[in-house]
Coordinates of C-alpha atoms and ligand atoms in Angstrom, one line a residue:
Chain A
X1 CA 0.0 0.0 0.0
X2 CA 1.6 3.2 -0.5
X3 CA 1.7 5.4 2.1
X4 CA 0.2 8.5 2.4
X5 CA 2.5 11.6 3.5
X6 CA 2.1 15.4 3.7
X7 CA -0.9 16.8 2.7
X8 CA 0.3 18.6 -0.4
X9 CA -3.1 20.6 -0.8
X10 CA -6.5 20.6 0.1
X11 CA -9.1 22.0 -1.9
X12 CA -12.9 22.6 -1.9
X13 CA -13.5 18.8 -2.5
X14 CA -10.5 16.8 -2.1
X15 CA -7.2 16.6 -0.7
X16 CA -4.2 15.5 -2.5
X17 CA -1.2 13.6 -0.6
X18 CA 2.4 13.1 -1.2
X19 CA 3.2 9.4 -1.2
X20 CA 6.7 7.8 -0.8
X21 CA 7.2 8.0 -4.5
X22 CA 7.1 11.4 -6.0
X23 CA 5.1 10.8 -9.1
X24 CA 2.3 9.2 -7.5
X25 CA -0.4 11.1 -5.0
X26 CA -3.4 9.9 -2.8
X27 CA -6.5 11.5 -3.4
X28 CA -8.6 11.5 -0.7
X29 CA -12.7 13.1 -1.4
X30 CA -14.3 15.0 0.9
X31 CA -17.9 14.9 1.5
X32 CA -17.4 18.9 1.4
X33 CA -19.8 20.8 -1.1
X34 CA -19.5 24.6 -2.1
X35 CA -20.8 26.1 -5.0
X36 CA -21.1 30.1 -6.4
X37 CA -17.5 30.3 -6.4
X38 CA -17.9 29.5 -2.8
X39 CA -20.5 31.5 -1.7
X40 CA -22.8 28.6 -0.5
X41 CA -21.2 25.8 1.6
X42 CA -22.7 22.8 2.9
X43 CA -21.9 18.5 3.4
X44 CA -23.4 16.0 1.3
X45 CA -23.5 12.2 3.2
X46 CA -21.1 9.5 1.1
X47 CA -20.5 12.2 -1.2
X48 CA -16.7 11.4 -0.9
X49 CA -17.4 7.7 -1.3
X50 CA -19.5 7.7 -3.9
X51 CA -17.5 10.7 -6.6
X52 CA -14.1 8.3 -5.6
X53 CA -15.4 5.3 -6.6
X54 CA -17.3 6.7 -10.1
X55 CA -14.3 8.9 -10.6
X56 CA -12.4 5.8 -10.2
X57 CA -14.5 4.2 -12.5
X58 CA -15.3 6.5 -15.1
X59 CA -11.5 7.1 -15.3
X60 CA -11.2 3.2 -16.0
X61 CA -13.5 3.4 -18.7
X62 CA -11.4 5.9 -20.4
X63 CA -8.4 4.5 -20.3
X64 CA -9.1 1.0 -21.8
X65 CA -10.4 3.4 -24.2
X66 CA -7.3 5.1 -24.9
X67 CA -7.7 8.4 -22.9
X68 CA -4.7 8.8 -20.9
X69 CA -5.5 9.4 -17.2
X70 CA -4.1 10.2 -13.8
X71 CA -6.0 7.1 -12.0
X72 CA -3.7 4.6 -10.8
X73 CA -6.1 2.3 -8.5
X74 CA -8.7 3.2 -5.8
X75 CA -6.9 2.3 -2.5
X76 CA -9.7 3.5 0.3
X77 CA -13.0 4.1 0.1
X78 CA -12.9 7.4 -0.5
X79 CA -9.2 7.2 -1.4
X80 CA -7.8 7.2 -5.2
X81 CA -3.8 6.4 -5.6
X82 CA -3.0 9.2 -8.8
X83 CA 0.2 10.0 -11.0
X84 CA 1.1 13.3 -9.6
X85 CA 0.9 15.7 -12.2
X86 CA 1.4 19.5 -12.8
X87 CA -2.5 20.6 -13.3
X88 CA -2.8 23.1 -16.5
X89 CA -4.9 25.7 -14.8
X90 CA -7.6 25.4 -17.5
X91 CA -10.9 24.0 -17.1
X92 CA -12.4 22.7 -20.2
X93 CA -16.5 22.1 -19.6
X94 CA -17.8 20.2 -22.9
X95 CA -21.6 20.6 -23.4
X96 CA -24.6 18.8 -25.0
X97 CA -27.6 20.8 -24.1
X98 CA -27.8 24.0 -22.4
X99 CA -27.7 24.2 -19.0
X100 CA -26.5 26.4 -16.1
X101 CA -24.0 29.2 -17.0
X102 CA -24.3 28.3 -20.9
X103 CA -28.2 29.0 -20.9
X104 CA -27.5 32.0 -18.9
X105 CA -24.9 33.5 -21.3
X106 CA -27.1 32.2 -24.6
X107 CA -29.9 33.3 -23.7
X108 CA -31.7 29.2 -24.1
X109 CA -34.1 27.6 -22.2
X110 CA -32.3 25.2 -20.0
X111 CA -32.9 21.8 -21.7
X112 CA -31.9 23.1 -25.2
X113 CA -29.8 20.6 -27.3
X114 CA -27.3 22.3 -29.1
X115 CA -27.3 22.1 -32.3
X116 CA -23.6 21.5 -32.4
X117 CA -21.2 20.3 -28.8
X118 CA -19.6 23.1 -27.2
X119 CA -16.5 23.2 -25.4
X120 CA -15.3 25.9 -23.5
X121 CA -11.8 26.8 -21.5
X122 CA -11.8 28.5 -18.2
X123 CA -8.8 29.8 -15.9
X124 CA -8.4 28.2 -13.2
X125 CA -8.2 31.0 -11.0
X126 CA -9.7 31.7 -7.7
X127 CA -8.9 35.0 -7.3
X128 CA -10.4 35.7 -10.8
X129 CA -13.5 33.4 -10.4
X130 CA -12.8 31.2 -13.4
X131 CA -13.3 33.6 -16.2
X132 CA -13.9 32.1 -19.3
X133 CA -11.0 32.4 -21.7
X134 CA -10.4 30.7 -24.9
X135 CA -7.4 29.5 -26.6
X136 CA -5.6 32.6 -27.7
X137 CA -5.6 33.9 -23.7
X138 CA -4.4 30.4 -23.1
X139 CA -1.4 31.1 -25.4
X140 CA -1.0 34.9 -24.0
X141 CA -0.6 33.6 -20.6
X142 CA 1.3 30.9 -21.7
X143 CA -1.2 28.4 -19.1
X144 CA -0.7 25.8 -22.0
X145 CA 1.5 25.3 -25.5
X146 CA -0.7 25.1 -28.5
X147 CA -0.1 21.5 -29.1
X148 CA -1.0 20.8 -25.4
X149 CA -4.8 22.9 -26.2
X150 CA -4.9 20.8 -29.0
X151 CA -4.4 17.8 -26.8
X152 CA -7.0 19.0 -23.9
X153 CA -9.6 19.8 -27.2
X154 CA -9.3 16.6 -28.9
X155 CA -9.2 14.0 -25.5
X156 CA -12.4 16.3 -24.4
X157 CA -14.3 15.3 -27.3
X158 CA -13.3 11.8 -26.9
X159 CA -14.2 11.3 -23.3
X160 CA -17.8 13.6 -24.4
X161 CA -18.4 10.6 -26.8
X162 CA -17.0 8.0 -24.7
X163 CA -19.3 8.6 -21.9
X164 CA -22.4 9.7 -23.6
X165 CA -22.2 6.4 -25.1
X166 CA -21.2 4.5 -22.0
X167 CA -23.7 6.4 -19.8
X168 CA -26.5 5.6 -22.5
X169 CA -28.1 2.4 -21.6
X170 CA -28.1 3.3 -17.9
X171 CA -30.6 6.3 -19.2
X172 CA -28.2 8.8 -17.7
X173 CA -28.0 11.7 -20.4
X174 CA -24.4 13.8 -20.2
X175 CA -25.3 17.0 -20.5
X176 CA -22.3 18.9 -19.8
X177 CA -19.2 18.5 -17.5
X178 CA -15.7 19.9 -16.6
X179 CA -12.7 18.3 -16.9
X180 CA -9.0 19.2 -15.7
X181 CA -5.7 18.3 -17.3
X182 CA -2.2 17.5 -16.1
X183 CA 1.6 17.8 -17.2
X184 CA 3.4 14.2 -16.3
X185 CA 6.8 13.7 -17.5
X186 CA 5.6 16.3 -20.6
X187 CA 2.5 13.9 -21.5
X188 CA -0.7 15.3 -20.8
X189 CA -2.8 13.0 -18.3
X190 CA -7.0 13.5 -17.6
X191 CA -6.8 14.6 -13.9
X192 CA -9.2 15.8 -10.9
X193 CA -12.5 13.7 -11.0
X194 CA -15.6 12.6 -12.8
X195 CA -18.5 12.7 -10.9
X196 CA -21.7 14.2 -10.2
X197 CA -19.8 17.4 -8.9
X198 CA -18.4 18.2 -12.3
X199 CA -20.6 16.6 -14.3
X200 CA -24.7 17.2 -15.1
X201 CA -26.5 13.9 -15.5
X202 CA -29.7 13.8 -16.5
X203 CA -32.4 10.8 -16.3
X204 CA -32.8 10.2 -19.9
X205 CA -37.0 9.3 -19.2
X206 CA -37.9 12.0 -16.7
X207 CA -35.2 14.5 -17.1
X208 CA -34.8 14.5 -13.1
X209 CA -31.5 16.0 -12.5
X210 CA -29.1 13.2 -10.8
X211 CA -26.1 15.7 -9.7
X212 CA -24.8 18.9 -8.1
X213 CA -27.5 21.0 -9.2
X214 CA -29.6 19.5 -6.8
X215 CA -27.7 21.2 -4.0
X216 CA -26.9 24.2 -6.0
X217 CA -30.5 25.0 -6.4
X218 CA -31.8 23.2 -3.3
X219 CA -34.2 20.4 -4.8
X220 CA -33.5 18.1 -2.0
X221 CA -32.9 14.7 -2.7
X222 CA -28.8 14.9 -3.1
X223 CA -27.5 12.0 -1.5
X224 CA -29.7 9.8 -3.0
X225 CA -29.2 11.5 -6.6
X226 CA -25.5 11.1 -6.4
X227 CA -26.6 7.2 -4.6
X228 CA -28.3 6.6 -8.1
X229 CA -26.2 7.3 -10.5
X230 CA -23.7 5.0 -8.5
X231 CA -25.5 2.1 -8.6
X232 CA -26.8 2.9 -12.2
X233 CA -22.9 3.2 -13.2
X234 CA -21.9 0.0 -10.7
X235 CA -24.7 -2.4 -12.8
X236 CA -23.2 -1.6 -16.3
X237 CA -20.1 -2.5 -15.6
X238 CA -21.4 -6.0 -14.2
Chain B
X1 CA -25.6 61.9 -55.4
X2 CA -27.6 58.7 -53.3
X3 CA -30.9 59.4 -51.8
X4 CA -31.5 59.3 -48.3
X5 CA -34.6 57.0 -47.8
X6 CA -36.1 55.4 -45.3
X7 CA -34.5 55.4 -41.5
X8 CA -34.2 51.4 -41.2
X9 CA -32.3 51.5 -37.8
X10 CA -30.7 53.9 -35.5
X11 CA -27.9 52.7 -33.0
X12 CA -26.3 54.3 -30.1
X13 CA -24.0 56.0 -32.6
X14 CA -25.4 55.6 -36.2
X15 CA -27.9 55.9 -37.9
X16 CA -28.5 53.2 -41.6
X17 CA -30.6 54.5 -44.1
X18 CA -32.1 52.9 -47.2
X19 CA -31.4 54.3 -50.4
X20 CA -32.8 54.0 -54.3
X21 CA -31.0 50.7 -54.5
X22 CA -31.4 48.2 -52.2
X23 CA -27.7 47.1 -52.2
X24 CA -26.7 50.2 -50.8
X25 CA -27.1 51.8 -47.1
X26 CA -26.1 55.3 -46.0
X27 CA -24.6 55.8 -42.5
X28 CA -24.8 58.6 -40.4
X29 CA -22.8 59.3 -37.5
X30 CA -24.1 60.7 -34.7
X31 CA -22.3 62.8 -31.7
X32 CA -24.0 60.5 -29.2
X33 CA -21.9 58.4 -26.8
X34 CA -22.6 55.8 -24.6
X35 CA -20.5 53.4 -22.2
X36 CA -21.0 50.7 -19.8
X37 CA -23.6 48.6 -21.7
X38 CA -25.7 52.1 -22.2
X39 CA -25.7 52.9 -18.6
X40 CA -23.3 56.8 -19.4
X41 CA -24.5 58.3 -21.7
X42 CA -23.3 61.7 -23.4
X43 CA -22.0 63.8 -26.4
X44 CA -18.7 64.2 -27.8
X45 CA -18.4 66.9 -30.3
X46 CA -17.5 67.0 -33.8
X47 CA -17.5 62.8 -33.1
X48 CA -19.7 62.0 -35.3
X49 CA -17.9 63.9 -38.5
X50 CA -14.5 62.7 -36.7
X51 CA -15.3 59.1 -36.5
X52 CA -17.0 59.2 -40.5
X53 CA -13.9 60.4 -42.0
X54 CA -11.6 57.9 -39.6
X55 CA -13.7 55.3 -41.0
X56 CA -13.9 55.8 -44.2
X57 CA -9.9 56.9 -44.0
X58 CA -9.0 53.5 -42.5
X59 CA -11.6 51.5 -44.5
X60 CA -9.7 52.9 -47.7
X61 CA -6.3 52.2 -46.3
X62 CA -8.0 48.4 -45.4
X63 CA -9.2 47.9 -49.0
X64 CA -6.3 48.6 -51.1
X65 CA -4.6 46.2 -48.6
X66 CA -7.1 43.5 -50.0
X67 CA -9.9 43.4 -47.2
X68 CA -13.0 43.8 -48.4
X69 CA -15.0 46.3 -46.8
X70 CA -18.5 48.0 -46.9
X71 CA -17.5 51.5 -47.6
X72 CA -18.4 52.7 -51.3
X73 CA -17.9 56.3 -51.1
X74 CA -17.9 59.4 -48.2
X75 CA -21.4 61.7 -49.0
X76 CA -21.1 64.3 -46.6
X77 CA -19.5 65.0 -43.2
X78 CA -21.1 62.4 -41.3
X79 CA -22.1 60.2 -43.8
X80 CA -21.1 56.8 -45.4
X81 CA -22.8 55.1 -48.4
X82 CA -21.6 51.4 -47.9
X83 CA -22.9 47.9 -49.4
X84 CA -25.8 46.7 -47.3
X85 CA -24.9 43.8 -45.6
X86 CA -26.6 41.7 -43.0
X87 CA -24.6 42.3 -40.2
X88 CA -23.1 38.8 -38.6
X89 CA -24.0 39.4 -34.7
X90 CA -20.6 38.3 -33.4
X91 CA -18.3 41.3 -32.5
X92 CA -14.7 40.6 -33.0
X93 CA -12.2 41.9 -30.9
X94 CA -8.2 41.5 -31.6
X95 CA -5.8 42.7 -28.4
X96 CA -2.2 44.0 -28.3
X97 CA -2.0 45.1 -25.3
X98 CA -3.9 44.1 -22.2
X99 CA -6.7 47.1 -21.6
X100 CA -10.3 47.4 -20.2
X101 CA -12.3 44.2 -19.8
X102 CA -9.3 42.2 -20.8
X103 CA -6.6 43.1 -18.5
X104 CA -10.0 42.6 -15.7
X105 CA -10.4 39.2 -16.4
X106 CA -6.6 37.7 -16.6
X107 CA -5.9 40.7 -13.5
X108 CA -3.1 42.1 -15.9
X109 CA -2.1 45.5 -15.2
X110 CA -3.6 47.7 -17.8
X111 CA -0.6 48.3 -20.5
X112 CA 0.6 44.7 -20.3
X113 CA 1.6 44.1 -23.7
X114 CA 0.4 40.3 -24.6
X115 CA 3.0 37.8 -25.2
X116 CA 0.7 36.5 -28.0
X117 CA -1.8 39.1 -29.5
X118 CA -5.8 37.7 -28.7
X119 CA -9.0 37.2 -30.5
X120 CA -11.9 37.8 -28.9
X121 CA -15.8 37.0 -29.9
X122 CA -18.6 38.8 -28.2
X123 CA -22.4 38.0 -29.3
X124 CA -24.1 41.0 -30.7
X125 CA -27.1 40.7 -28.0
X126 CA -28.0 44.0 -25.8
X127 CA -30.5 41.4 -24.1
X128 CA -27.7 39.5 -23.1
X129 CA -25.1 42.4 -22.5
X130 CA -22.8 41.2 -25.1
X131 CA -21.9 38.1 -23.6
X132 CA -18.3 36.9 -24.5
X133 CA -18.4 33.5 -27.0
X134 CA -16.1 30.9 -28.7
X135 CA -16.1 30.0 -31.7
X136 CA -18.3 26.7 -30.8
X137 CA -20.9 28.6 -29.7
X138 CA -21.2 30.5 -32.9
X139 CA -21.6 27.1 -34.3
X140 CA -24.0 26.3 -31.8
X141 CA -26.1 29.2 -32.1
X142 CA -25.7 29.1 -36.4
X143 CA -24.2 33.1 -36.2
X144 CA -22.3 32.0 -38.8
X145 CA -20.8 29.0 -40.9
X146 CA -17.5 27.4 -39.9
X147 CA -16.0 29.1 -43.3
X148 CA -17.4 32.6 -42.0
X149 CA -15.6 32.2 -38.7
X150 CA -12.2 31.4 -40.0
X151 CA -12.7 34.3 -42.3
X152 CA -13.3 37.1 -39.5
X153 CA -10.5 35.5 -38.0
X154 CA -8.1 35.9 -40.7
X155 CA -10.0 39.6 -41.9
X156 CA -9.3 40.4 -37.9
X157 CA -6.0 39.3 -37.7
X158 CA -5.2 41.3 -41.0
X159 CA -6.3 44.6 -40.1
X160 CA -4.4 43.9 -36.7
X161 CA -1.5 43.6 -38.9
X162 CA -2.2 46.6 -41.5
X163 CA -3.6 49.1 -39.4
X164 CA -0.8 48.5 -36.8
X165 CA 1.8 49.2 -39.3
X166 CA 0.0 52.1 -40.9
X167 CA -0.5 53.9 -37.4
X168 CA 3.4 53.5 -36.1
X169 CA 4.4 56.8 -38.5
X170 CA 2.0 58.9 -36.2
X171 CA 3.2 57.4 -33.3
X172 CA 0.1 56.0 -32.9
X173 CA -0.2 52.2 -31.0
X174 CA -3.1 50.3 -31.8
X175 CA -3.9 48.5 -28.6
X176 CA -7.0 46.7 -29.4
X177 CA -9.9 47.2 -31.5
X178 CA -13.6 45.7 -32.4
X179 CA -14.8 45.0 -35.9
X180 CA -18.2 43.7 -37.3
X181 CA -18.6 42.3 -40.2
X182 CA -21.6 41.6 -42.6
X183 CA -22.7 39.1 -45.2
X184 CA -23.2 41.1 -48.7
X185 CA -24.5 38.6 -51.8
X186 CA -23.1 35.6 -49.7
X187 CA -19.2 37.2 -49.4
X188 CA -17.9 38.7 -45.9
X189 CA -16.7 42.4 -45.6
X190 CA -16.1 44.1 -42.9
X191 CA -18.6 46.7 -41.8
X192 CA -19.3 49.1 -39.1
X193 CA -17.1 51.6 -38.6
X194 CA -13.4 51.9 -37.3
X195 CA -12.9 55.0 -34.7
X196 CA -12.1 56.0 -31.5
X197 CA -15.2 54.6 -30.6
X198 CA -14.4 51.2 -31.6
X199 CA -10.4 51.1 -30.4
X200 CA -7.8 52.0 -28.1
X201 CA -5.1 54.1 -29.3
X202 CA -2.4 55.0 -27.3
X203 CA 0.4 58.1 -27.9
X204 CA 3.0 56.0 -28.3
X205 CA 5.5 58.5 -26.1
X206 CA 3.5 59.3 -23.3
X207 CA 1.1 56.8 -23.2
X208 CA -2.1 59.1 -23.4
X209 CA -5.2 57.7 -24.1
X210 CA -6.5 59.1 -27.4
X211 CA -9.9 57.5 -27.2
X212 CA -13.1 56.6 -25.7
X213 CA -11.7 55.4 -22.7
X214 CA -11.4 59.6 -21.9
X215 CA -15.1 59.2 -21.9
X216 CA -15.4 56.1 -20.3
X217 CA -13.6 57.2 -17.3
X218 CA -14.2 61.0 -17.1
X219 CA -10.1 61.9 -18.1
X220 CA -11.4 65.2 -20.3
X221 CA -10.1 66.6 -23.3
X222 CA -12.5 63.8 -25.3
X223 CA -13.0 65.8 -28.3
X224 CA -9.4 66.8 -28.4
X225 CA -8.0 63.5 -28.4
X226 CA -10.9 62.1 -31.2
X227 CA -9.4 65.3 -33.1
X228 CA -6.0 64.3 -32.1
X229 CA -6.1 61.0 -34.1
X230 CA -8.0 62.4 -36.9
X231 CA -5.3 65.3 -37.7
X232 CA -2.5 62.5 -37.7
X233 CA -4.1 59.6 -39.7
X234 CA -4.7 62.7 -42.3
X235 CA -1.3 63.8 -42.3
X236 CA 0.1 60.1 -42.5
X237 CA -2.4 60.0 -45.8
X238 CA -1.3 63.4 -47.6
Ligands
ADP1 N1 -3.2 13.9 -10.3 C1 -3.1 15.1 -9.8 N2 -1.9 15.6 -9.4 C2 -1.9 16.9 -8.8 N3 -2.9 17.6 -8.5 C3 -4.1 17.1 -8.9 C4 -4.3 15.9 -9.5 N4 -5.6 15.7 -9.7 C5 -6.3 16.8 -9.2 N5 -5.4 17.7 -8.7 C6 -5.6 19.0 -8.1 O1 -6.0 18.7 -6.8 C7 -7.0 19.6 -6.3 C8 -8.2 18.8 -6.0 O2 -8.9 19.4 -5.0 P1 -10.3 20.2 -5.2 O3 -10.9 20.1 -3.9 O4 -11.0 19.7 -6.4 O5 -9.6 21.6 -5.5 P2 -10.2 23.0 -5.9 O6 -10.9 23.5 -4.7 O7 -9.0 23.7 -6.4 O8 -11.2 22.6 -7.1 C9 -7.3 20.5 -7.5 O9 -6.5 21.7 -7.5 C10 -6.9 19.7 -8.7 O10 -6.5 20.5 -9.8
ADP2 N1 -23.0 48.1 -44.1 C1 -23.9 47.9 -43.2 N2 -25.1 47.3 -43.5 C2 -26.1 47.1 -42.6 N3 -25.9 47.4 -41.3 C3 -24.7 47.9 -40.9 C4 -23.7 48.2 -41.8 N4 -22.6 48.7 -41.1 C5 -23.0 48.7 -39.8 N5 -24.3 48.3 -39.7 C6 -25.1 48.2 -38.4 O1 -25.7 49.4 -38.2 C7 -25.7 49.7 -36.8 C8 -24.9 50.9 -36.6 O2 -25.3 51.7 -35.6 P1 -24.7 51.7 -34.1 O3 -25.1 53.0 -33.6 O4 -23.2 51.4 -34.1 O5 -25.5 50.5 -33.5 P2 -25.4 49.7 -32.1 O6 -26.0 50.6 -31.1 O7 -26.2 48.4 -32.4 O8 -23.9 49.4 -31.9 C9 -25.1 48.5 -36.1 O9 -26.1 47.6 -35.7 C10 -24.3 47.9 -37.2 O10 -24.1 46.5 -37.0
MG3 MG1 -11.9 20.9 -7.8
MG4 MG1 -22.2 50.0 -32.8

C-alpha cells in the first residue's frame, strides 16, 4: 500500500497527498460541497465515497479506451492512488444541451440541445473566479502550448463521446461536465474527478436532474441522486 | 448623389438609411456616446464627422490592402454610403495590449503588452449584455458557418497587422480594436465603422489615451483626443 505523507493541498473537495514516491499522489474526497465560487457551503452524506469510486471508475472506462488518465487504482473508500501531475490551470466544460452558466450566457431555455457540442476553457483561478477564456488567452498567458490545447480539445471530445455512449443504456444523459488536465513527464494526463460534482447527468426518461444541481439550487434529494447514478454506473459494468 | 430614404435603424452611434438601390445603405454618425452597456450616456463633439472620415480613411487604407470592406464612397460630413450587408451578430475583438475588460479578467495590469496578440468574440445581443463566446458557440447558435468564422479571423487578424503598421508613423499604438462584419450577396466584408469609438489608441511616447476610454472614465479633453487621431491619420495620408 503506498503510504500516504504530507498533505500537499486541500481543496474545496478533495485533498491530495504526497506518497513515498514522488510521481504518485493519494487523493482523498471529501464529503465537502461549495458552490457560487464558494459562496454557499454545505456536506453531502457518502459524497466522498461515492465521486471516488465513479471517478475511479469513469477514469477506468477511459483509459481502456485510450484516454490517458491520472487514476492509478482506488486504495480506500474514499481514497484514489494518482500519477502526480502539474495541473494546466484550465478547465475545459464540454456541453450537449444548455444548461446552467451556458443557458444564462445564450440566452436558451435550460434543456436546449445544441445544435452543435460546445467546449469551453476556463482559468483556473480563484482569485479571478474562473473567467472564461479561450485558446488565444491560453497562449498569451502561456497556461498551456498550443499543441497541449490541442491535446486538452481533442481528449475532451473523446471522453464527451466515450461517456455519452457509456452512460446511455443506464438512461443517464451527459449534458455537460468539466474536466481538468495534467503535465506528467511532458505527456498530458486527464486529472481531478468525474463525478456528479463536475458533471450534469440527467435521467434520460424524466429529465430529473441526478447531480450537483440539486444542491446548487436546493431540490433536496442529493444523496440519493449522487446514490443513483452510482448504482446505475456500478450495474453496467457488471 | 444617393438618396436618403427610409431610417431602417438607429444605433447608439449611427444611424443606416435605405437608399434607391437596395444594395446600398447610408450611415450617419451621430455625436451621441454611450458606455458601460448604455448605462453613461453623453456627447462628444464633432465625433460624429470625426469618427466618419476615420472610418472611411481606415476603411480605404484596409481595402487597397485586400480586405473587403462595406465602404463605397464618403457623401457628406457624417455620412457613409456602404454595401448593405446583413450584419453577422458576433463582434470581433483583436488585443495587443492588455486594456479594459481584458486586463480585468486575466488581472493584468492595464498596459501589459500580450505575449501573444488575442482574439476575442462577443455576441451582438444587448439582451444579453454582449456576452463573451467561442467559436463553438457560434456554431452552436448558427451566427455564422464554420467558413465565416475562420474568415473574420483571418480579416481580424489582417487589419491587426495593417492598421498597426499604418498607425506607427503617427506614433500612434493600436492596442485593441472591435470589428463587425456583414454578409453582402453571400461574401464577408467588414462593416461598421473603425474609430475611437471602436479602439484603443495609445500616444506611443506618453502613453495618453487618445480615445473613448477619456469618456469612459471622465479623463477630459474627449474631443481633443478624437481630433488628435484624426489630424495624424490625415497627415500620414497626404
Ligand atoms: N493527479 C493530480 N496531481 C496533482 N494535482 C491534482 C491531481 N488531480 C487533481 N489535482 C488537483 O488537486 C486539487 C483537488 O482538490 P479540489 O478540492 O477539487 O480543489 P479545488 O478547490 O481547487 O477545485 C485541484 O486543485 C486539482 O486540480
Ligand atoms: N454596411 C452595413 N449594412 C447594414 N448594417 C450595418 C452596416 N454597417 C453597420 N451596420 C449596423 O448598423 C448599426 C450601426 O449603428 P450603431 O449606432 O453602431 O449600432 P449599435 O448601437 O447596435 O452598436 C449597427 O447595428 C451595425 O451593426
Ligand atoms: Mg476541484
Ligand atoms: Mg455600434
Amino acid at each position: 500500500m503506498p503510504v500516504k505523507s504530507e498533505l500537499l493541498y486541500e481543496g474545496k473537495a478533495k485533498r491530495v497527498y504526497r506518497t513515498g514516491d514522488p510521481d504518485r499522489y493519494l487523493v482523498e474526497f471529501k464529503d465537502d460541497a461549495t458552490a457560487f465560487d464558494g459562496l454557499k457551503k454545505g456536506t453531502i452524506a457518502r459524497k466522498g465515497e461515492i465521486n471516488a469510486r465513479l471517478s475511479a471508475l469513469f477514469f477506468q472506462v477511459l483509459s481502456r479506451r485510450g484516454v490517458p488518465t491520472h487514476f492509478i487504482e482506488q486504495t480506500g473508500p474514499r481514497e484514489l492512488l494518482v500519477r502526480a501531475v502539474e495541473i494546466i490551470p484550465v478547465e475545459v466544460v464540454a456541453r450537449n444541451i444548455a444548461a446552467g452558466s451556458l443557458a444564462k450566457r445564450l440566452g436558451l431555455a435550460e434543456g436546449t440541445p445544441l445544435k452543435r457540442p460546445v467546449l469551453e476553457f476556463y482559468y483556473k483561478s480563484d482569485a479571478l473566479h474562473d473567467p472564461m477564456i479561450n485558446n488565444y488567452h491560453i497562449a498569451a498567458l502561456e497556461l498551456a502550448t498550443d499543441t497541449q490545447i490541442k491535446e486538452m480539445e481533442s481528449y475532451a471530445w473523446k471522453v464527451n463521446e466515450l461517456l455519452t455512449e457509456f452512460l446511455q443504456p443506464a438512461d443517464l444523459v451527459l449534458v455537460d461536465f468539466k474536466l481538468e488536465f495534467g503535465l506528467f513527464h511532458g505527456h498530458v494526463l486527464l486529472a481531478d474527478e468525474i463525478s456528479p460534482d463536475t458533471c450534469r447527468f440527467w435521467d434520460g426518461t424524466s429529465g430529473e436532474k441526478l447531480d450537483k444541481d440539486r444542491f446548487r439550487r436546493d431540490l433536496g434529494g442529493v444523496e440519493d441522486a449522487y446514490e443513483e447514478v452510482l448504482s446505475r454506473v456500478e450495474k453496467l459494468l457488471q
